[in-house]
PDB file of C-alpha atoms in Angstrom:
ATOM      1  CA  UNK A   1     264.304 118.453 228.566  1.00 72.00           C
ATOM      2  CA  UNK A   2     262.557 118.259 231.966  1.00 86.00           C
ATOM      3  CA  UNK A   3     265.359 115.686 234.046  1.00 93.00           C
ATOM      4  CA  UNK A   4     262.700 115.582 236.984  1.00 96.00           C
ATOM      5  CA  UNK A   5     258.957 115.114 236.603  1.00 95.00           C
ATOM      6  CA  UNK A   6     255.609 114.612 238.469  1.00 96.00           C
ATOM      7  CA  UNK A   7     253.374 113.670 236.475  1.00 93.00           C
ATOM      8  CA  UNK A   8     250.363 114.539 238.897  1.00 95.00           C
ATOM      9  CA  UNK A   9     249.502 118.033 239.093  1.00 94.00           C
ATOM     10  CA  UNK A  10     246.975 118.010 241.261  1.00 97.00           C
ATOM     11  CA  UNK A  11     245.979 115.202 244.384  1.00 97.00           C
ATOM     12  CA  UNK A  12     242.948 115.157 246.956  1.00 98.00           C
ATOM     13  CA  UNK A  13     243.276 113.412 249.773  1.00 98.00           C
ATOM     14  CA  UNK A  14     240.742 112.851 252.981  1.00 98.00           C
ATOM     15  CA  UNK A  15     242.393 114.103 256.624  1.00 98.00           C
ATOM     16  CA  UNK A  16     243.586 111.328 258.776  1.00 97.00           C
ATOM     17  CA  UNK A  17     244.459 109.642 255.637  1.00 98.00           C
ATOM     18  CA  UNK A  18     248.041 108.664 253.698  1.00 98.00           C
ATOM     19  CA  UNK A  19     249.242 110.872 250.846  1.00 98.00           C
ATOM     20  CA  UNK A  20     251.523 110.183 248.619  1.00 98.00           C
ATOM     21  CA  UNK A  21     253.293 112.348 245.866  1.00 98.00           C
ATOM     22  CA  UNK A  22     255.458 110.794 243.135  1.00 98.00           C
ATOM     23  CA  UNK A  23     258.916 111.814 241.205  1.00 98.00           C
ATOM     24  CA  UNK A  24     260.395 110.474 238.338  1.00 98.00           C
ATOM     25  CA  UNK A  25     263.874 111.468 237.123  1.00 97.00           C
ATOM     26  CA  UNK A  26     266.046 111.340 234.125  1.00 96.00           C
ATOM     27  CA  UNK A  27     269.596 112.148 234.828  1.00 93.00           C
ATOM     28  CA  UNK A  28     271.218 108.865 236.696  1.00 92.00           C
ATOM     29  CA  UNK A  29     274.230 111.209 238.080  1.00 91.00           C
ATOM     30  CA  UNK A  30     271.666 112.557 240.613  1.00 93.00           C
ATOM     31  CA  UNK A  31     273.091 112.008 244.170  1.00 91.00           C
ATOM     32  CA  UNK A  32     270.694 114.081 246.165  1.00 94.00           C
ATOM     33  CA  UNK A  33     266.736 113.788 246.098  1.00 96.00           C
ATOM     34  CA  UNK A  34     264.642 116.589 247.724  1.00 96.00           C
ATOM     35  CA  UNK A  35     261.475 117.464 248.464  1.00 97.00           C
ATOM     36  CA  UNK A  36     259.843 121.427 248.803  1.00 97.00           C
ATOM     37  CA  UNK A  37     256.086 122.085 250.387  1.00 97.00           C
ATOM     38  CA  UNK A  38     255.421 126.226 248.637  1.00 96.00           C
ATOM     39  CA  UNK A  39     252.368 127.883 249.950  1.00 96.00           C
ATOM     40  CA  UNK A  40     250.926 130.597 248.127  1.00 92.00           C
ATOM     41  CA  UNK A  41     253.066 134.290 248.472  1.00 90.00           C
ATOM     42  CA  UNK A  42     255.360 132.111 250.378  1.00 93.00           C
ATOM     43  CA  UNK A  43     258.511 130.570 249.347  1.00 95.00           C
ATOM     44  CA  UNK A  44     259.256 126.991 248.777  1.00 96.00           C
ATOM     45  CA  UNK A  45     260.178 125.523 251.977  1.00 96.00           C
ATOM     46  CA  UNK A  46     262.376 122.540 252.736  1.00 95.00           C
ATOM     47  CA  UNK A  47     261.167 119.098 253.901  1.00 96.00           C
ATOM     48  CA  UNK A  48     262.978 116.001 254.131  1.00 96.00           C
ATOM     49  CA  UNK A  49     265.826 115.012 251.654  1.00 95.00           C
ATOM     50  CA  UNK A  50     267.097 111.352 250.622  1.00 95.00           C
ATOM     51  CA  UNK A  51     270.696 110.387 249.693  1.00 94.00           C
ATOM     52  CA  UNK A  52     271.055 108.213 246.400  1.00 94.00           C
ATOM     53  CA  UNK A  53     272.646 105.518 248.636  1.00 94.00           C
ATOM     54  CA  UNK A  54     269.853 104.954 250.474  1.00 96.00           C
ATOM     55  CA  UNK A  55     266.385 103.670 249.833  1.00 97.00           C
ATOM     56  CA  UNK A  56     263.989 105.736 252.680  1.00 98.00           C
ATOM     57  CA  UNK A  57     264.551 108.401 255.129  1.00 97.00           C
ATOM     58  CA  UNK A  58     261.620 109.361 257.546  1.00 97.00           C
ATOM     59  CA  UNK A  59     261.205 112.417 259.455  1.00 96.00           C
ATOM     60  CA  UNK A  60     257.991 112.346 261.806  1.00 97.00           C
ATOM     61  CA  UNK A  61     255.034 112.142 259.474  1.00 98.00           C
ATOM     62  CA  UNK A  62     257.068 111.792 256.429  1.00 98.00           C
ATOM     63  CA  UNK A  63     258.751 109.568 254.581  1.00 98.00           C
ATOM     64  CA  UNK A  64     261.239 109.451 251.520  1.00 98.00           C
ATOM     65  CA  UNK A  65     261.205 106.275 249.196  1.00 98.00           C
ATOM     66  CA  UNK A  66     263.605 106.269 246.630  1.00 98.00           C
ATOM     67  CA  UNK A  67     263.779 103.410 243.687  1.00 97.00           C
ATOM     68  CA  UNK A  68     267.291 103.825 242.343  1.00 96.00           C
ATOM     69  CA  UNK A  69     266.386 101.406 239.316  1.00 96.00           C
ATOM     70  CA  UNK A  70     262.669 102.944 238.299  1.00 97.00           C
ATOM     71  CA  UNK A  71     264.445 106.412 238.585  1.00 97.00           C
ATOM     72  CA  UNK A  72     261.316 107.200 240.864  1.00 98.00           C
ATOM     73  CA  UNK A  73     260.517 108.710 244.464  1.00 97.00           C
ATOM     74  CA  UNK A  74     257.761 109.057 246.503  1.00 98.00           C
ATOM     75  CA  UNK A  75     257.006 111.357 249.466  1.00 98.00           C
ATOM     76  CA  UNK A  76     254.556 109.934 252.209  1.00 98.00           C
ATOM     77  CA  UNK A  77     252.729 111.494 254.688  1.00 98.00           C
ATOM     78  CA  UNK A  78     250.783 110.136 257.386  1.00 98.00           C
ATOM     79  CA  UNK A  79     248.374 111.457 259.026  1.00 98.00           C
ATOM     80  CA  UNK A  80     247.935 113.550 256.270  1.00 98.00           C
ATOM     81  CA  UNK A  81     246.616 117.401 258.034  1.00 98.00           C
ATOM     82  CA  UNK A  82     244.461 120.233 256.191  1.00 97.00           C
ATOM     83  CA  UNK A  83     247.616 122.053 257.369  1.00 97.00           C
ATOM     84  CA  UNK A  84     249.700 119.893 254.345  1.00 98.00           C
ATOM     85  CA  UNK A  85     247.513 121.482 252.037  1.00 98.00           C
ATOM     86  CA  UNK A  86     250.160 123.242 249.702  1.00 97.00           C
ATOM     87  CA  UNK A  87     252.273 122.285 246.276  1.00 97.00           C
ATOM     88  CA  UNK A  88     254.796 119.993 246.732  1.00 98.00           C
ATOM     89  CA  UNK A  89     258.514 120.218 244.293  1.00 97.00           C
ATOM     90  CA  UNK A  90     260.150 117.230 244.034  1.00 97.00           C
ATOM     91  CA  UNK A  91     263.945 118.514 243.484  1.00 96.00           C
ATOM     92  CA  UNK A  92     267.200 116.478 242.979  1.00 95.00           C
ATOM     93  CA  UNK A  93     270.968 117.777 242.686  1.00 91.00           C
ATOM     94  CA  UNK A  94     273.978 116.328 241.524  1.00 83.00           C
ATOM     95  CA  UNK A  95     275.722 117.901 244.045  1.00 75.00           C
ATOM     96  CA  UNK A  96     279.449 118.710 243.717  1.00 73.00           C
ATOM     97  CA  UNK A  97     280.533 122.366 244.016  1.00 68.00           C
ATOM     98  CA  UNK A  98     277.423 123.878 242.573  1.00 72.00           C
ATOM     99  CA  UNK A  99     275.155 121.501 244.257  1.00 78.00           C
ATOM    100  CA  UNK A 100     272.821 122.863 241.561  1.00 88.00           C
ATOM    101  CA  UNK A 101     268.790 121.296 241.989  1.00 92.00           C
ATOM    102  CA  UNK A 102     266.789 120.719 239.755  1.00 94.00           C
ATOM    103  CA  UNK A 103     262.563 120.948 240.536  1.00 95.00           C
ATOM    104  CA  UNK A 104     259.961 119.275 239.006  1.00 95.00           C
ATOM    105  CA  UNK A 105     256.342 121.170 238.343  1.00 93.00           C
ATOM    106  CA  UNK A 106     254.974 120.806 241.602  1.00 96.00           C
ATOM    107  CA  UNK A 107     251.396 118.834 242.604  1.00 97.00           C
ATOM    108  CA  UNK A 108     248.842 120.618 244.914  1.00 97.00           C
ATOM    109  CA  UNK A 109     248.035 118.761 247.827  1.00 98.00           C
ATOM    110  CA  UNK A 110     244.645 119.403 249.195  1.00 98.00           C
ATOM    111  CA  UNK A 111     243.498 118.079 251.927  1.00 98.00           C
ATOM    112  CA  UNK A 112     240.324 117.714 252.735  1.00 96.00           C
ATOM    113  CA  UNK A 113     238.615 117.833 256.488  1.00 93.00           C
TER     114      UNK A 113
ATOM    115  CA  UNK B   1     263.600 137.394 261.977  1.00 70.00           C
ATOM    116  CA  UNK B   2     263.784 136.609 258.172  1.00 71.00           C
ATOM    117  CA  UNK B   3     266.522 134.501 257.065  1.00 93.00           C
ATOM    118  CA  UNK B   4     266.194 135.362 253.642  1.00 97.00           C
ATOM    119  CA  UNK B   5     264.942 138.454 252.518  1.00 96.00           C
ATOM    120  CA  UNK B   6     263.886 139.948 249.207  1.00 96.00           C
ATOM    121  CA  UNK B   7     262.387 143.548 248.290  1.00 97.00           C
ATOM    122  CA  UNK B   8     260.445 144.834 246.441  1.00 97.00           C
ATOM    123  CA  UNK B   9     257.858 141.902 247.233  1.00 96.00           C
ATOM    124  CA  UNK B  10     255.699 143.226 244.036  1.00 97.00           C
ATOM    125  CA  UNK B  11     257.208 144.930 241.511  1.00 97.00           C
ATOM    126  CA  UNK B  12     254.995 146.234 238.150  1.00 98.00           C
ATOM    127  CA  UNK B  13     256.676 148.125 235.247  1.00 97.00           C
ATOM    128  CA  UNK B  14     256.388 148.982 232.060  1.00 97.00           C
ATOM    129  CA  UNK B  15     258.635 147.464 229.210  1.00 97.00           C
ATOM    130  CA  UNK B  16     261.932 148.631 228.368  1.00 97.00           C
ATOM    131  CA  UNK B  17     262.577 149.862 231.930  1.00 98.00           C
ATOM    132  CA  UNK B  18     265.541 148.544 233.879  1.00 98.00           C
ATOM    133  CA  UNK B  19     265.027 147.515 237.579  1.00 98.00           C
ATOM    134  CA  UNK B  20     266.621 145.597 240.356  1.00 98.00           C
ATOM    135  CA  UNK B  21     265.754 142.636 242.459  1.00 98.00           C
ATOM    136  CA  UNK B  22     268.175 142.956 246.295  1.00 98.00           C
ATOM    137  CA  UNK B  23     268.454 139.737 248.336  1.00 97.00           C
ATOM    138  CA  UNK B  24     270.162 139.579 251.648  1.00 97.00           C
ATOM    139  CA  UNK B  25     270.429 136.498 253.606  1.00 97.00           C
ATOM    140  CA  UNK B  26     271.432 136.182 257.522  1.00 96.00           C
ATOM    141  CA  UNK B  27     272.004 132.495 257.987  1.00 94.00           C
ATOM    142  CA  UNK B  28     275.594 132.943 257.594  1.00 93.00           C
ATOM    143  CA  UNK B  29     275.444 130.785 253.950  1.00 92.00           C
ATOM    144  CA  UNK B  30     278.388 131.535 250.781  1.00 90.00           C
ATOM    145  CA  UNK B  31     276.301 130.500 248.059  1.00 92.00           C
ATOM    146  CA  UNK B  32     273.271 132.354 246.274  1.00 94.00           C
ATOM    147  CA  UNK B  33     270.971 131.551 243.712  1.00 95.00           C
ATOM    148  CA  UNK B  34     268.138 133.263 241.856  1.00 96.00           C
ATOM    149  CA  UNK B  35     265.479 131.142 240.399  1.00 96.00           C
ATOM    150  CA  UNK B  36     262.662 132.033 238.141  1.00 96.00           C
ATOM    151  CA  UNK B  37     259.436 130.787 238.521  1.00 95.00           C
ATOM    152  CA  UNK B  38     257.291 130.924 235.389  1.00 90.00           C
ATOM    153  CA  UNK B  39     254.001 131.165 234.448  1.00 84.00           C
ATOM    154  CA  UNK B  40     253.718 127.478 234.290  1.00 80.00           C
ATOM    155  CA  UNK B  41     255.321 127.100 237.975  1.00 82.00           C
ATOM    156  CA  UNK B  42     258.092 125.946 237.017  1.00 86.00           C
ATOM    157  CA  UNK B  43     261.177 126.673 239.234  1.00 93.00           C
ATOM    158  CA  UNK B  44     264.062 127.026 237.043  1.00 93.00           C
ATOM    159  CA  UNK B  45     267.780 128.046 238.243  1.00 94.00           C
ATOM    160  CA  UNK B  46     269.593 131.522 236.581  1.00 95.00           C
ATOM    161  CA  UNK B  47     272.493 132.232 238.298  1.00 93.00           C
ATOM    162  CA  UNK B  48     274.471 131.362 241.698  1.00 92.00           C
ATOM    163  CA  UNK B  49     277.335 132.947 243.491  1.00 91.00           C
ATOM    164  CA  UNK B  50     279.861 131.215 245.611  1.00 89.00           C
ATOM    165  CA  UNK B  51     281.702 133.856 247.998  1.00 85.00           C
ATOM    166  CA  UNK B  52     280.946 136.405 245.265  1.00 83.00           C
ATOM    167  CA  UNK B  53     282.309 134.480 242.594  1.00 88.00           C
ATOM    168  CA  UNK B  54     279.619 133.412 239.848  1.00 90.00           C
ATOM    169  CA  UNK B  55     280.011 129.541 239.603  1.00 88.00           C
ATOM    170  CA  UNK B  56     276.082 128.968 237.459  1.00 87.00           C
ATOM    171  CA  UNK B  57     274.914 131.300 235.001  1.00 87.00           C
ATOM    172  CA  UNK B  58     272.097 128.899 232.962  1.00 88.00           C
ATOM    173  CA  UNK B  59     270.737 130.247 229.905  1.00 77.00           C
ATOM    174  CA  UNK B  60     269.548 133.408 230.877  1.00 86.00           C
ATOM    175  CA  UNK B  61     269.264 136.665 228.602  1.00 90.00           C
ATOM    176  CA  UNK B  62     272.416 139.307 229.128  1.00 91.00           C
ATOM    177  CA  UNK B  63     269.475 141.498 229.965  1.00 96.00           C
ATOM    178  CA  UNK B  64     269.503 139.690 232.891  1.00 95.00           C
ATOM    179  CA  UNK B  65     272.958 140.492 235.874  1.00 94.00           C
ATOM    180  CA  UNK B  66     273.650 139.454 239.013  1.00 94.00           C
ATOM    181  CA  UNK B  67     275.830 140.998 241.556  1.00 93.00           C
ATOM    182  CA  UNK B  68     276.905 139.730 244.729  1.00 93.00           C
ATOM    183  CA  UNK B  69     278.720 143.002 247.130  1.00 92.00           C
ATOM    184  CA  UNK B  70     279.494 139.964 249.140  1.00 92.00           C
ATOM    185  CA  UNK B  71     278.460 136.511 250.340  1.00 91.00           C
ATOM    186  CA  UNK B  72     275.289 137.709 252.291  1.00 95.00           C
ATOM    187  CA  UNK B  73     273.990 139.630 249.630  1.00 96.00           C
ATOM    188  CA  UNK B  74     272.667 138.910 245.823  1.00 96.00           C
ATOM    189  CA  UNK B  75     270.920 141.408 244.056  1.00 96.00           C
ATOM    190  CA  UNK B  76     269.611 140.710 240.540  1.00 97.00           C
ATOM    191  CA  UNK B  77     269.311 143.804 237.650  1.00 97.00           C
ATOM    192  CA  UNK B  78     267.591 143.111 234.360  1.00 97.00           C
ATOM    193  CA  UNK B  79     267.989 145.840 231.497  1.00 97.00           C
ATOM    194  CA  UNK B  80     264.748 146.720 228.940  1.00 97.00           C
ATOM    195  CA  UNK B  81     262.682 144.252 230.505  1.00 97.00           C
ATOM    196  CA  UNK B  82     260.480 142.489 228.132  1.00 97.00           C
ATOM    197  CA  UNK B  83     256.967 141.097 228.968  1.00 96.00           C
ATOM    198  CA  UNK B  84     258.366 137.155 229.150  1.00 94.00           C
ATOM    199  CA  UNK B  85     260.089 138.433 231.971  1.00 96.00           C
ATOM    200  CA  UNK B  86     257.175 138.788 234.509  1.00 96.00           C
ATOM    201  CA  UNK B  87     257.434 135.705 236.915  1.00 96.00           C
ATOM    202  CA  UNK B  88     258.095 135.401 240.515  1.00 97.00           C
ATOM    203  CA  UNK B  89     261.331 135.840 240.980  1.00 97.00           C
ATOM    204  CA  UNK B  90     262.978 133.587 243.936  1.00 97.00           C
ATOM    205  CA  UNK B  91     266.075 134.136 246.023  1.00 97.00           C
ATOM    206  CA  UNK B  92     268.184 131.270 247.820  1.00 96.00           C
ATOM    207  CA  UNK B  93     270.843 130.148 249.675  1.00 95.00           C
ATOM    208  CA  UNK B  94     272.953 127.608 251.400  1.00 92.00           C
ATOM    209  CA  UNK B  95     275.949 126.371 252.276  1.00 87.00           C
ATOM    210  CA  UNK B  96     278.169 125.117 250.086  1.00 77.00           C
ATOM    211  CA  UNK B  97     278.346 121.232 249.543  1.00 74.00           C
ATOM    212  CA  UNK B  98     275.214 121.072 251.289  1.00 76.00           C
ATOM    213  CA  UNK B  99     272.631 122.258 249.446  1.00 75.00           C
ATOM    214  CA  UNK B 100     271.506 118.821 248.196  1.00 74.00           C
ATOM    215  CA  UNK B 101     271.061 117.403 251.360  1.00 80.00           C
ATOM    216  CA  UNK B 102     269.265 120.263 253.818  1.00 82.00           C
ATOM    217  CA  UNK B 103     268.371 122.293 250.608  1.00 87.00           C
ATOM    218  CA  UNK B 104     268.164 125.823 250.343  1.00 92.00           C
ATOM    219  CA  UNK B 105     266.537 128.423 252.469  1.00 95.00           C
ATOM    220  CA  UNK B 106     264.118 130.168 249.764  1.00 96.00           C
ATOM    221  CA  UNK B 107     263.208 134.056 250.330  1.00 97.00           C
ATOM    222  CA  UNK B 108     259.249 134.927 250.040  1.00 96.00           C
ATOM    223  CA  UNK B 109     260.150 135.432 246.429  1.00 97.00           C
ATOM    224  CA  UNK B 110     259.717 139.213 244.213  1.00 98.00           C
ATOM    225  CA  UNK B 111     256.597 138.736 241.800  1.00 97.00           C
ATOM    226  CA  UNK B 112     257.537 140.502 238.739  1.00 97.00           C
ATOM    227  CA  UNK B 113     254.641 142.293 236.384  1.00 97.00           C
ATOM    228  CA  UNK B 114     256.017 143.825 233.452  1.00 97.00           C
ATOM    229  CA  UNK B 115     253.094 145.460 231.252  1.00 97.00           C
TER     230      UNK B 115
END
């Protein structure tokens, strides 16, 4: 039972121009939304995360929207750059002591000059 | 300077061998994690340590053992490996209470071929 999803594996998107990359999650004791850019070899990298008290957190050319009653979040990112080109895990955590997260499947960006 | 390291960084062997996975982290974190990333790219947890104590352990085959010497260091061993075990292999770490809101630091994670 997959408790966070994105549903888009795949997204092409012109340079200059506004991505965005959606989440949807299950599990309503989530308190911690997260969001990974992995490039290929490479690890998954941390980008921007969003308490479940709040509704958007931005950090230069992104932005975190979170809609606590569609169980859904979004990740934004303006100018989008050939250099954002990557896959993109959408991850949440109930924290506590394990502060155990949770991915989804990932959506490849590409960006196109 | 790597925060979190993992070796081997490709690792190919036949079934039924036994090998290990060593993770070492410098960022000063107490709590590990392996994930496994299938063929399907999905990133699921297997196992994290708090200050050497095990405090997840999903699922996972006995095959499969972590050990943690101490808090900088989690090394994963799997027994008579099987060929649903190749995947990449993914180390982590942060501190605790705050991996859910600056994440974990991932390591370049060990791609696993068993044939």
């Amino acid at each position: 039972d997959q408790q966070v999803k994105q549903n888009s594996p795949s997204l092409s998107v012109q340079e200059g121009r506004i991505s965005i990359l959606n989440c949807d999650y299950t599990n309503s004791m989530f308190d911690y939304f997260l969001w990974y850019k992995k490039y290929p070899a490479e690890g998954p990298t941390f980008l921007i995360s969003i308490s479940s008290i709040k509704d958007k957190n931005e950090d230069g050319r992104f932005t975190v929207f979170l809609n606590k009653s569609a169980k859904h979040l979004s990740l934004h990112i303006v100018p989008s750059q050939p250099g954002d080109s990557a896959v993109y895990f959408c991850a949440a955590s109930e924290g506590g002591a394990t502060n155990k997260l949770i991915f989804g499947t990932g959506t490849l960006l590409a960006v196109q000059p | 300077d790597t925060a979190v390291s993992q070796t081997p960084k490709y690792l190919v062997t036949q079934m039924g061998n036994d090998k290990s996975i060593k993770c070492e982290q410098n960022l000063g974190h107490d709590t590990m994690y392996w994930y496994k990333q299938d063929s399907k790219k999905f990133l699921k947890i297997m196992f994290s340590y708090n200050n050497k104590e095990l405090i997840i352990n999903e699922t996972v085959p006995n095959r499969f053992s972590p050990k943690s010497p101490d808090k900088a260091h989690l090394n994963l061993h799997i027994n008579s490996l099987e060929l649903g075990d190749s995947a990449v292999y993914f180390c982590a770490s942060s501190q605790a209470g705050q991996g859910g809101i600056y994440g974990y630091t991932f390591g370049s994670g060990t791609r696993l071929t068993v044939v």
